[in-house]
Amino acid sequence: MRVVVSIGGSVLAPDLDPDRVAAYAEAIERIAADGCEAGVVVGGGGVARDYIGTARDLGANEVELDQLGIGTTRLNARLLIAALDGRANLSPATGYDEAAAALRRGEVSVMGGVTPGQTTDAVAAAFAESVDADLLVYATSANGVYDADPNADPDATQFGSMSPAELVDVVLPMSRDAGASAPVDLLAAKLIDRAGIRSVVLDGTDPEAVVDAVLRGDHTGTDVVP
Amino acid sequence: MRVVVSIGGSVLAPDLDPDRVAAYAEAIERIAADGCEAGVVVGGGGVARDYIGTARDLGANEVELDQLGIGTTRLNARLLIAALDGRANLSPATGYDEAAAALRRGEVSVMGGVTPGQTTDAVAAAFAESVDADLLVYATSANGVYDADPNADPDATQFGSMSPAELVDVVLPMSRDAGASAPVDLLAAKLIDRAGIRSVVLDGTDPEAVVDAVLRGDHTGTDVVP
Amino acid sequence: MRVVVSIGGSVLAPDLDPDRVAAYAEAIERIAADGCEAGVVVGGGGVARDYIGTARDLGANEVELDQLGIGTTRLNARLLIAALDGRANLSPATGYDEAAAALRRGEVSVMGGVTPGQTTDAVAAAFAESVDADLLVYATSANGVYDADPNADPDATQFGSMSPAELVDVVLPMSRDAGASAPVDLLAAKLIDRAGIRSVVLDGTDPEAVVDAVLRGDHTGTDVVP
Amino acid sequence: MRVVVSIGGSVLAPDLDPDRVAAYAEAIERIAADGCEAGVVVGGGGVARDYIGTARDLGANEVELDQLGIGTTRLNARLLIAALDGRANLSPATGYDEAAAALRRGEVSVMGGVTPGQTTDAVAAAFAESVDADLLVYATSANGVYDADPNADPDATQFGSMSPAELVDVVLPMSRDAGASAPVDLLAAKLIDRAGIRSVVLDGTDPEAVVDAVLRGDHTGTDVVP
Amino acid sequence: MRVVVSIGGSVLAPDLDPDRVAAYAEAIERIAADGCEAGVVVGGGGVARDYIGTARDLGANEVELDQLGIGTTRLNARLLIAALDGRANLSPATGYDEAAAALRRGEVSVMGGVTPGQTTDAVAAAFAESVDADLLVYATSANGVYDADPNADPDATQFGSMSPAELVDVVLPMSRDAGASAPVDLLAAKLIDRAGIRSVVLDGTDPEAVVDAVLRGDHTGTDVVP
Amino acid sequence: MRVVVSIGGSVLAPDLDPDRVAAYAEAIERIAADGCEAGVVVGGGGVARDYIGTARDLGANEVELDQLGIGTTRLNARLLIAALDGRANLSPATGYDEAAAALRRGEVSVMGGVTPGQTTDAVAAAFAESVDADLLVYATSANGVYDADPNADPDATQFGSMSPAELVDVVLPMSRDAGASAPVDLLAAKLIDRAGIRSVVLDGTDPEAVVDAVLRGDHTGTDVVP
């Protein structure tokens, strides 16, 4: 099985805690040891937010902010690479061919952001598209997709399973409203939809959740089934 | 004034007609001669569709199709560069820094697509963001933004002016329905919204329409006013 | 055996017909399945001619025309790569080291043009030189090398076998006369001569002809034997 | 005058405070406004230390740690670039030619680290060498060069002026002793010596100190005079 | 006037004599001072021959030999760049766009070889094509084009003027015979012919000869007039 | 075992003698045949000195001189690559990731210099660091490390074994005195010290000495033992 895992920066390295990164590396290694080809896309998290906040105060435009975000995702990706101790590509891939080439070489293929205007959620979907991945896992801070913002609405109901088109439908209004936060970026949802990628959105606080979802199809998040 | 013009491939080179490309080059030159810094993003058009159609039959995945599209946009961009006769960058920019650098050198800055998963509509918006453009013009085959698909609904009404948030709202349902075609890509709309870029969507069949819109603010399309 | 096959753009994709590309991919796969290391250089064909014609009308110089040609060869190469379904390099090689590296990885190594002033015929010869290929096959629209232009001279006689030096001698006057078309570019012939590469020039309309020539040494074209 | 300023990461962005970065940008702008060509090399600071600490716990080797450091210097450089608001290169230079090219274009040329095994102190010296700079300023957390560690030895005496060879002599034993910290890296000192670059080492806590040193030769640090 | 000068390696640096290089730099500077845009392509000369000879003994193939030659041309180009003292590009251009960009910036644009299978003679012709040069000068060790090898045939007669097509005709048989040496490479002659570039072939032993030819049209070599 | 061998340019190619290069290639092959992963860093030697001398006369600065040196090390590296006949990377690695990637592919990984301001001695140490090499061998023209310059002081005593910190201590004063030459560059010594790399410094005149040191730990030079 070929799987791409998107790990939010806040999930991987909320405070650059080495134990957390080591635990994620171990989870990825177990997936690889089970015979999976594993790609990983790492987000920006707190350091990215700090840089972006400072730069915004300094008058940076959105593309400059994105470039800071991308730079930080690559630092986080280097942490995971270091923890994977020779099993991953030597440096984070900076594009889809480079990422796919690492998989071909039998390495865990780790990457961060690619270009301004494209979130790491979307990068993960495009990476999955480009290698015809069997599964795309979003390890986020939310446990799956809800019909409303679970932090704001006590009646929000989680979807157990949904189609990519439904995912787009649910994410659309969330992306319209700056206050609400979609569990998966709208562009990512649309890429999942166009390519029909089987996906899972789950709470990645415990890296074990990713292992269970990939190796046993067992998780408490949301399945996106084309 | 700094302006970025997005020219759809079908608008620039529906059939690789040199007269059409020359007319667009002349329009861009007039804008530049008036003192504007001009960036241009060129789309794929018919040749891109041909390559994508063939590759889809051959089993290419969506990222491979995007790569063919990007390659074609760069060929189209080279046609415009040739027609601009030394006033543009030597080869199409392949990223936002490279595109901005050409503007700094006083050249018309021409580019095509950048990366899989990002349309040339979105590239134009990100290019405009990155250089803090005063105006972003979409020269498309539709004359502005309508509340419904004007080809399908005789009662469709064109917006004369709208906010970026309204643009996102209008484009959202169109992007959900594969049959309808949004005049501007959803991701582009969201980038316009986040950066608050003043934009115009107009019928680019006649390149004069772009000149009039840029130099005199005169057009029959839709203004997007942050 | 290590073989480099040069496929003219008009031979591979005269009209972007997917069946034609698929048939060539199947031929290359059979060669690879037989244990050969296979490199492929793809030409520009009709789309290249269209872009070059338009650009020439727009006043492009010869180097700009070559750049359009190179861009098109890479699009055609991407079609073949898509059809090879994971057996080829991920994107067309843009230089000789990159092309050789793909062979080393056990991939079919596909490339298009490299630089202005160098035809894909010459690229194929240099690729063959660089990897010490055992055989170089030109799959062209002419069935081998003749002592005169077979389209113009009914008495033109095909060479069954010739030395590289004879190939240069025959191609020289053809390259002098713009009207006649050499089956192989003069620079390519000179590269074949300097490196002593065993070559075959044959009619590539039927991809089977390439398979027969490579695997069984059986063809009706011209052998170039150092 | 052509000047290269090395700003320690802890000096520029001890806590990513935008006011601090803005003040440094303003200082650099005043230097440039006075007619100086200005290059700036930015260090890593606290964020670099955080990443390096985490990666060291994860078992990263020294080159991997250097790569994290380089990545962080480039993020810090982007902050300064944003604050310089269009007067600097678009993205941090990654090598000496790129850095020199920005100066030639009349931009403030900002860069971070270049390669593992080379500190930003050394990068600043090599940058100064490569553009034949008239002056190299180290804005550090120490106010010049002392004959002993001023934090440890109350009798440490500051050098008012010294030769590059003396700088090497003074820095040598400090670099031998892991506990002491040299105000300027030994490799940097050796590059200053080989090229005979006039340099100043000063306390960069107040960016005004750099302006005074460059424009009026007025500072309380150490002059290194070849 | 825009001029490209091809300086053979043996002409520029037969023995790495700094005076010779300095004299050539001074000649190029005088051409530039007169208002010309000047591009320079530098050959390999004796050092290239040494490396190639050694590598041939070691079993290197022709492409590997070309790569050694290209590397050496770039070292020679760096010598000329150093002698031009800031008036040239910072490092030798490695392709035609890069070379043309240096001219646009108002620099003397120096380059060496580009790719295996393409001599520096041909590089000079392609560079001239790419920038629509008014004049292309080959500063060689032969004083123009003769109807036979002047070293072998006492009756060899120099052409005072000839067309590009005639140049191709004359060079053709020389390129066939390994013993004879053409004053200009056959591929270069063909590029001159296709683009109709006005050219001069002259004895470059004295750099003054290039200055006289460019600024006053005065030389004792051969004019190639389209 | 993973080993990095630094071969001085004067040791590998004092006069571009193919037999010398072939003997070194054979030595490296024997090391690889014994199961070692082998990286090689090649220095500049006589050709580098010639170019640097000429460029210095022409007024080149130290960074320009370094660039000539780096270019020459890569030519020398290509000679070794040619002699290794397909067992090495296709072209010299230009950075540490590229060098490490070649080792991962099972190739002998050959490189020259990387960046101005960093000697090939230091490159070898950083390469060794980056791949966690078990052994780093300096094949120099001196037979190990002495407590004084053995060419100047008849009482100079060779160290049989020393710690990395002692190596730094011994090299420090040598690097201060331009007349004396350290067997290993000071920056290299410091990198060896920071990473604790087991190293050997030996007389590389006879390539067999390297084989014996690597495969049998048998040599007459100096062991550096962390």
PDB file of C-alpha atoms in Angstrom, chain C residues 78-175:
ATOM      1  CA  ARG C  78       5.710  13.309 -21.088  1.00  0.00           C
ATOM      2  CA  LEU C  79       3.101  11.504 -23.187  1.00  0.00           C
ATOM      3  CA  LEU C  80       5.440   8.570 -23.627  1.00  0.00           C
ATOM      4  CA  ILE C  81       6.317   8.645 -19.932  1.00  0.00           C
ATOM      5  CA  ALA C  82       2.617   8.544 -19.013  1.00  0.00           C
ATOM      6  CA  ALA C  83       2.121   5.605 -21.348  1.00  0.00           C
ATOM      7  CA  LEU C  84       5.079   3.766 -19.805  1.00  0.00           C
ATOM      8  CA  ASP C  85       3.129   3.815 -16.540  1.00  0.00           C
ATOM      9  CA  GLY C  86       5.827   4.080 -13.916  1.00  0.00           C
ATOM     10  CA  ARG C  87       8.604   2.314 -15.810  1.00  0.00           C
ATOM     11  CA  ALA C  88      10.205   5.577 -16.982  1.00  0.00           C
ATOM     12  CA  ASN C  89      11.789   8.556 -15.244  1.00  0.00           C
ATOM     13  CA  LEU C  90       9.197  10.830 -13.645  1.00  0.00           C
ATOM     14  CA  SER C  91       9.847  13.789 -15.952  1.00  0.00           C
ATOM     15  CA  PRO C  92      11.902  14.059 -19.150  1.00  0.00           C
ATOM     16  CA  ALA C  93      15.631  14.354 -18.493  1.00  0.00           C
ATOM     17  CA  THR C  94      16.960  17.786 -19.423  1.00  0.00           C
ATOM     18  CA  GLY C  95      20.641  16.793 -19.768  1.00  0.00           C
ATOM     19  CA  TYR C  96      22.916  13.812 -20.286  1.00  0.00           C
ATOM     20  CA  ASP C  97      23.789  13.131 -16.656  1.00  0.00           C
ATOM     21  CA  GLU C  98      20.133  13.163 -15.690  1.00  0.00           C
ATOM     22  CA  ALA C  99      19.332  10.805 -18.555  1.00  0.00           C
ATOM     23  CA  ALA C 100      22.152   8.444 -17.648  1.00  0.00           C
ATOM     24  CA  ALA C 101      21.096   8.477 -13.986  1.00  0.00           C
ATOM     25  CA  ALA C 102      17.637   7.204 -14.932  1.00  0.00           C
ATOM     26  CA  LEU C 103      19.198   4.266 -16.763  1.00  0.00           C
ATOM     27  CA  ARG C 104      21.291   3.501 -13.703  1.00  0.00           C
ATOM     28  CA  ARG C 105      18.130   3.406 -11.598  1.00  0.00           C
ATOM     29  CA  GLY C 106      16.726   0.773 -13.944  1.00  0.00           C
ATOM     30  CA  GLU C 107      14.185   3.101 -15.500  1.00  0.00           C
ATOM     31  CA  VAL C 108      13.444   3.665 -19.152  1.00  0.00           C
ATOM     32  CA  SER C 109      15.137   7.025 -19.608  1.00  0.00           C
ATOM     33  CA  VAL C 110      13.066   9.429 -21.709  1.00  0.00           C
ATOM     34  CA  MET C 111      14.225  12.851 -22.788  1.00  0.00           C
ATOM     35  CA  GLY C 112      13.533  15.531 -25.391  1.00  0.00           C
ATOM     36  CA  GLY C 113      15.763  18.359 -26.586  1.00  0.00           C
ATOM     37  CA  VAL C 114      18.570  19.793 -24.493  1.00  0.00           C
ATOM     38  CA  THR C 115      19.784  23.131 -25.779  1.00  0.00           C
ATOM     39  CA  PRO C 116      19.321  25.499 -28.721  1.00  0.00           C
ATOM     40  CA  GLY C 117      21.467  24.645 -31.722  1.00  0.00           C
ATOM     41  CA  GLN C 118      21.319  20.886 -31.102  1.00  0.00           C
ATOM     42  CA  THR C 119      18.644  18.741 -32.757  1.00  0.00           C
ATOM     43  CA  THR C 120      17.068  15.738 -31.057  1.00  0.00           C
ATOM     44  CA  ASP C 121      18.962  13.570 -33.581  1.00  0.00           C
ATOM     45  CA  ALA C 122      22.176  14.943 -32.102  1.00  0.00           C
ATOM     46  CA  VAL C 123      20.838  14.594 -28.571  1.00  0.00           C
ATOM     47  CA  ALA C 124      20.208  10.906 -29.226  1.00  0.00           C
ATOM     48  CA  ALA C 125      23.771  10.432 -30.451  1.00  0.00           C
ATOM     49  CA  ALA C 126      25.237  12.294 -27.472  1.00  0.00           C
ATOM     50  CA  PHE C 127      23.017  10.317 -25.071  1.00  0.00           C
ATOM     51  CA  ALA C 128      24.241   7.102 -26.697  1.00  0.00           C
ATOM     52  CA  GLU C 129      27.865   8.302 -26.415  1.00  0.00           C
ATOM     53  CA  SER C 130      27.434   9.256 -22.798  1.00  0.00           C
ATOM     54  CA  VAL C 131      26.193   5.830 -21.730  1.00  0.00           C
ATOM     55  CA  ASP C 132      28.380   3.829 -24.106  1.00  0.00           C
ATOM     56  CA  ALA C 133      25.268   2.437 -25.773  1.00  0.00           C
ATOM     57  CA  ASP C 134      25.595  -0.735 -27.800  1.00  0.00           C
ATOM     58  CA  LEU C 135      23.013   0.410 -30.311  1.00  0.00           C
ATOM     59  CA  LEU C 136      21.385   3.646 -31.440  1.00  0.00           C
ATOM     60  CA  VAL C 137      18.156   3.402 -33.411  1.00  0.00           C
ATOM     61  CA  TYR C 138      16.669   6.269 -35.390  1.00  0.00           C
ATOM     62  CA  ALA C 139      12.962   5.615 -35.883  1.00  0.00           C
ATOM     63  CA  THR C 140      12.241   8.111 -38.659  1.00  0.00           C
ATOM     64  CA  SER C 141       9.749   8.602 -41.437  1.00  0.00           C
ATOM     65  CA  ALA C 142      12.344   7.449 -43.982  1.00  0.00           C
ATOM     66  CA  ASN C 143      13.312   3.802 -44.229  1.00  0.00           C
ATOM     67  CA  GLY C 144      17.041   4.171 -43.846  1.00  0.00           C
ATOM     68  CA  VAL C 145      19.729   6.106 -45.660  1.00  0.00           C
ATOM     69  CA  TYR C 146      19.661   6.568 -49.438  1.00  0.00           C
ATOM     70  CA  ASP C 147      22.256   7.903 -51.814  1.00  0.00           C
ATOM     71  CA  ALA C 148      19.713  10.504 -52.918  1.00  0.00           C
ATOM     72  CA  ASP C 149      16.386  11.795 -51.725  1.00  0.00           C
ATOM     73  CA  PRO C 150      14.030   8.859 -52.405  1.00  0.00           C
ATOM     74  CA  ASN C 151      11.069  11.205 -52.597  1.00  0.00           C
ATOM     75  CA  ALA C 152      12.691  13.164 -55.390  1.00  0.00           C
ATOM     76  CA  ASP C 153      14.849  10.631 -57.210  1.00  0.00           C
ATOM     77  CA  PRO C 154      13.265   7.332 -58.343  1.00  0.00           C
ATOM     78  CA  ASP C 155      16.740   5.839 -58.727  1.00  0.00           C
ATOM     79  CA  ALA C 156      17.710   6.569 -55.140  1.00  0.00           C
ATOM     80  CA  THR C 157      19.289   3.456 -53.666  1.00  0.00           C
ATOM     81  CA  GLN C 158      19.132   2.543 -50.006  1.00  0.00           C
ATOM     82  CA  PHE C 159      22.314   1.644 -48.178  1.00  0.00           C
ATOM     83  CA  GLY C 160      22.019  -1.723 -46.455  1.00  0.00           C
ATOM     84  CA  SER C 161      25.098  -1.067 -44.384  1.00  0.00           C
ATOM     85  CA  MET C 162      27.628   1.718 -44.189  1.00  0.00           C
ATOM     86  CA  SER C 163      30.345   3.053 -41.917  1.00  0.00           C
ATOM     87  CA  PRO C 164      29.852   6.158 -39.755  1.00  0.00           C
ATOM     88  CA  ALA C 165      32.306   7.998 -42.013  1.00  0.00           C
ATOM     89  CA  GLU C 166      30.183   7.067 -45.025  1.00  0.00           C
ATOM     90  CA  LEU C 167      27.099   8.275 -43.178  1.00  0.00           C
ATOM     91  CA  VAL C 168      28.765  11.655 -42.693  1.00  0.00           C
ATOM     92  CA  ASP C 169      29.731  11.721 -46.361  1.00  0.00           C
ATOM     93  CA  VAL C 170      26.204  10.959 -47.511  1.00  0.00           C
ATOM     94  CA  VAL C 171      24.538  13.374 -45.119  1.00  0.00           C
ATOM     95  CA  LEU C 172      26.924  16.245 -45.869  1.00  0.00           C
ATOM     96  CA  PRO C 173      25.545  17.274 -49.278  1.00  0.00           C
ATOM     97  CA  MET C 174      21.966  16.736 -48.075  1.00  0.00           C
ATOM     98  CA  SER C 175      22.562  19.117 -45.211  1.00  0.00           C
TER      99      SER C 175
END
